One Martini backbone bead per residue (centre of mass of N, CA, C, O) as a GRO file, in nm:
protein
  154
    1MET     BB    1   6.716  -2.058   5.024
    2LYS     BB    2   6.812  -2.043   5.317
    3GLU     BB    3   7.046  -2.245   5.286
    4THR     BB    4   7.211  -2.079   5.085
    5PHE     BB    5   7.262  -1.832   5.271
    6MET     BB    6   7.390  -1.988   5.505
    7ARG     BB    7   7.620  -2.111   5.342
    8MET     BB    8   7.752  -1.842   5.282
    9ALA     BB    9   7.817  -1.769   5.575
   10ILE     BB   10   7.983  -2.019   5.634
   11ASP     BB   11   8.193  -1.987   5.410
   12LEU     BB   12   8.301  -1.718   5.512
   13SER     BB   13   8.400  -1.829   5.788
   14ILE     BB   14   8.606  -2.030   5.671
   15GLU     BB   15   8.771  -1.843   5.475
   16ASN     BB   16   8.862  -1.627   5.694
   17ILE     BB   17   9.087  -1.783   5.833
   18ASP     BB   18   9.295  -1.764   5.588
   19LYS     BB   19   9.276  -1.427   5.627
   20GLY     BB   20   9.292  -1.378   5.960
   21GLY     BB   21   9.012  -1.429   6.064
   22GLY     BB   22   8.726  -1.490   6.194
   23PRO     BB   23   8.459  -1.747   6.231
   24PHE     BB   24   8.270  -1.520   6.055
   25GLY     BB   25   7.943  -1.480   5.892
   26ALA     BB   26   7.737  -1.267   5.663
   27VAL     BB   27   7.392  -1.217   5.534
   28ILE     BB   28   7.196  -1.001   5.325
   29VAL     BB   29   6.840  -1.009   5.249
   30LYS     BB   30   6.619  -0.914   4.966
   31ASP     BB   31   6.389  -1.065   4.801
   32GLY     BB   32   6.614  -1.305   4.743
   33VAL     BB   33   6.858  -1.093   4.762
   34VAL     BB   34   7.178  -1.014   4.778
   35ILE     BB   35   7.320  -0.729   4.936
   36ALA     BB   36   7.519  -0.859   5.164
   37ALA     BB   37   7.866  -0.964   5.248
   38SER     BB   38   8.053  -1.087   5.540
   39ALA     BB   39   8.325  -1.076   5.755
   40ASN     BB   40   8.541  -1.089   5.990
   41SER     BB   41   8.778  -0.786   6.078
   42VAL     BB   42   8.920  -0.722   6.345
   43THR     BB   43   9.229  -0.792   6.296
   44ASN     BB   44   9.268  -0.667   6.011
   45ASP     BB   45   9.143  -0.365   6.113
   46ASN     BB   46   9.159  -0.292   6.409
   47ASP     BB   47   8.833  -0.362   6.484
   48PRO     BB   48   8.608  -0.442   6.736
   49THR     BB   49   8.338  -0.389   6.536
   50ALA     BB   50   8.419  -0.605   6.289
   51HIS     BB   51   8.181  -0.775   6.254
   52ALA     BB   52   7.998  -0.944   6.037
   53GLU     BB   53   7.726  -0.804   6.090
   54VAL     BB   54   7.825  -0.510   6.083
   55ASN     BB   55   7.954  -0.514   5.805
   56THR     BB   56   7.688  -0.595   5.659
   57ILE     BB   57   7.513  -0.360   5.745
   58ARG     BB   58   7.686  -0.137   5.626
   59ALA     BB   59   7.672  -0.238   5.330
   60ALA     BB   60   7.363  -0.239   5.300
   61ALA     BB   61   7.306   0.057   5.368
   62LYS     BB   62   7.477   0.172   5.142
   63LYS     BB   63   7.341   0.031   4.902
   64LEU     BB   64   7.038   0.134   4.988
   65GLY     BB   65   7.042   0.424   5.132
   66THR     BB   66   6.991   0.311   5.442
   67PHE     BB   67   6.922   0.252   5.795
   68ASP     BB   68   6.662   0.090   5.701
   69LEU     BB   69   6.623  -0.279   5.694
   70SER     BB   70   6.357  -0.327   5.614
   71GLY     BB   71   6.295  -0.642   5.453
   72CYS     BB   72   6.530  -0.786   5.588
   73GLU     BB   73   6.777  -1.046   5.618
   74ILE     BB   74   6.981  -1.244   5.845
   75TYR     BB   75   7.282  -1.439   5.806
   76SER     BB   76   7.450  -1.634   6.054
   77SER     BB   77   7.706  -1.843   6.161
   78CYS     BB   78   7.631  -1.697   6.440
   79GLU     BB   79   7.537  -1.604   6.724
   80PRO     BB   80   7.497  -1.305   6.830
   81CYS     BB   81   7.620  -1.066   6.986
   82PRO     BB   82   7.527  -0.796   7.160
   83MET     BB   83   7.616  -0.589   6.949
   84CYS     BB   84   7.485  -0.725   6.697
   85LEU     BB   85   7.201  -0.742   6.803
   86GLY     BB   86   7.167  -0.441   6.832
   87ALA     BB   87   7.217  -0.376   6.531
   88ILE     BB   88   6.981  -0.540   6.423
   89TYR     BB   89   6.765  -0.375   6.563
   90TRP     BB   90   6.848  -0.090   6.456
   91ALA     BB   91   6.810  -0.190   6.146
   92ARG     BB   92   6.534  -0.356   6.121
   93LEU     BB   93   6.537  -0.642   6.089
   94ASP     BB   94   6.314  -0.908   6.035
   95ARG     BB   95   6.544  -1.146   6.037
   96LEU     BB   96   6.704  -1.425   6.209
   97TYR     BB   97   6.979  -1.636   6.124
   98PHE     BB   98   7.150  -1.923   6.276
   99ALA     BB   99   7.392  -2.156   6.363
  100ASN     BB  100   7.579  -2.114   6.570
  101THR     BB  101   7.625  -2.088   6.903
  102LYS     BB  102   7.727  -1.935   7.190
  103THR     BB  103   7.840  -2.202   7.299
  104ASP     BB  104   8.021  -2.271   7.064
  105ALA     BB  105   8.192  -2.013   7.091
  106ASP     BB  106   8.285  -2.060   7.382
  107ASP     BB  107   8.440  -2.333   7.321
  108ILE     BB  108   8.662  -2.140   7.133
  109GLY     BB  109   8.683  -1.839   7.298
  110PHE     BB  110   8.387  -1.688   7.237
  111SER     BB  111   8.287  -1.494   7.494
  112ASP     BB  112   7.980  -1.313   7.625
  113ASN     BB  113   7.907  -1.346   7.929
  114PHE     BB  114   8.029  -1.088   8.059
  115ILE     BB  115   7.825  -0.897   7.926
  116TYR     BB  116   7.564  -1.006   8.033
  117GLU     BB  117   7.647  -0.967   8.330
  118GLU     BB  118   7.701  -0.659   8.321
  119LEU     BB  119   7.411  -0.565   8.227
  120GLU     BB  120   7.278  -0.647   8.511
  121LYS     BB  121   7.431  -0.422   8.625
  122HIS     BB  122   7.507  -0.160   8.774
  123TYR     BB  123   7.727   0.074   8.670
  124SER     BB  124   7.871   0.087   8.960
  125GLU     BB  125   7.935  -0.252   8.935
  126ARG     BB  126   8.118  -0.253   8.709
  127ASN     BB  127   8.425  -0.309   8.563
  128LEU     BB  128   8.356  -0.054   8.420
  129LYS     BB  129   8.434   0.245   8.489
  130THR     BB  130   8.152   0.455   8.588
  131GLU     BB  131   8.032   0.796   8.513
  132THR     BB  132   7.852   1.070   8.562
  133MET     BB  133   7.848   1.385   8.361
  134MET     BB  134   7.719   1.682   8.255
  135ARG     BB  135   7.407   1.652   8.201
  136ASP     BB  136   7.288   1.938   8.171
  137GLU     BB  137   7.455   2.003   7.916
  138ALA     BB  138   7.372   1.752   7.741
  139LEU     BB  139   7.059   1.812   7.727
  140GLU     BB  140   7.068   2.025   7.503
  141ALA     BB  141   7.071   1.828   7.263
  142PHE     BB  142   6.794   1.698   7.326
  143LYS     BB  143   6.627   1.955   7.309
  144LYS     BB  144   6.701   2.028   7.021
  145TRP     BB  145   6.599   1.769   6.891
  146SER     BB  146   6.300   1.787   6.987
  147ALA     BB  147   6.261   2.081   6.836
  148SER     BB  148   6.327   1.980   6.568
  149GLU     BB  149   6.225   1.990   6.212
  150ASN     BB  150   6.505   1.842   6.071
  151LYS     BB  151   6.475   1.561   6.163
  152THR     BB  152   6.570   1.213   6.165
  153GLU     BB  153   6.414   0.950   6.234
  154TYR     BB  154   6.521   0.621   6.425
   0.00000   0.00000   0.00000
């Protein structure tokens, strides 16, 4: 069955090119059943976060009515970028399968190396000019969250 689900992700990535999207597809499966499948829609939606994995996570969470996708697996046509890998961890997916590697993606112009390099730097040394401000005021939200009895942990 794993090959069937990966083939679906790969087919989505191939078909998406003719639809004007990037060559990426993903499928989320739970108990052998496809919960959600999507392709990259960054350029079609003018949304830089609309990667195949993120689109599929959003659809699966909506369908299952939960932000916790424990018990699910994701099949991606390509090794996830840092954003998608973070989303996969946040969604608590049990397993990741991927086909193309990040090196394969880099070879056709989809390189994430600059992000990996930036993450290793202190924020003051990153290319994205970054500064902290108003931390004391912002901590109020964290204090309120910590004290709240009505919060949903995630």
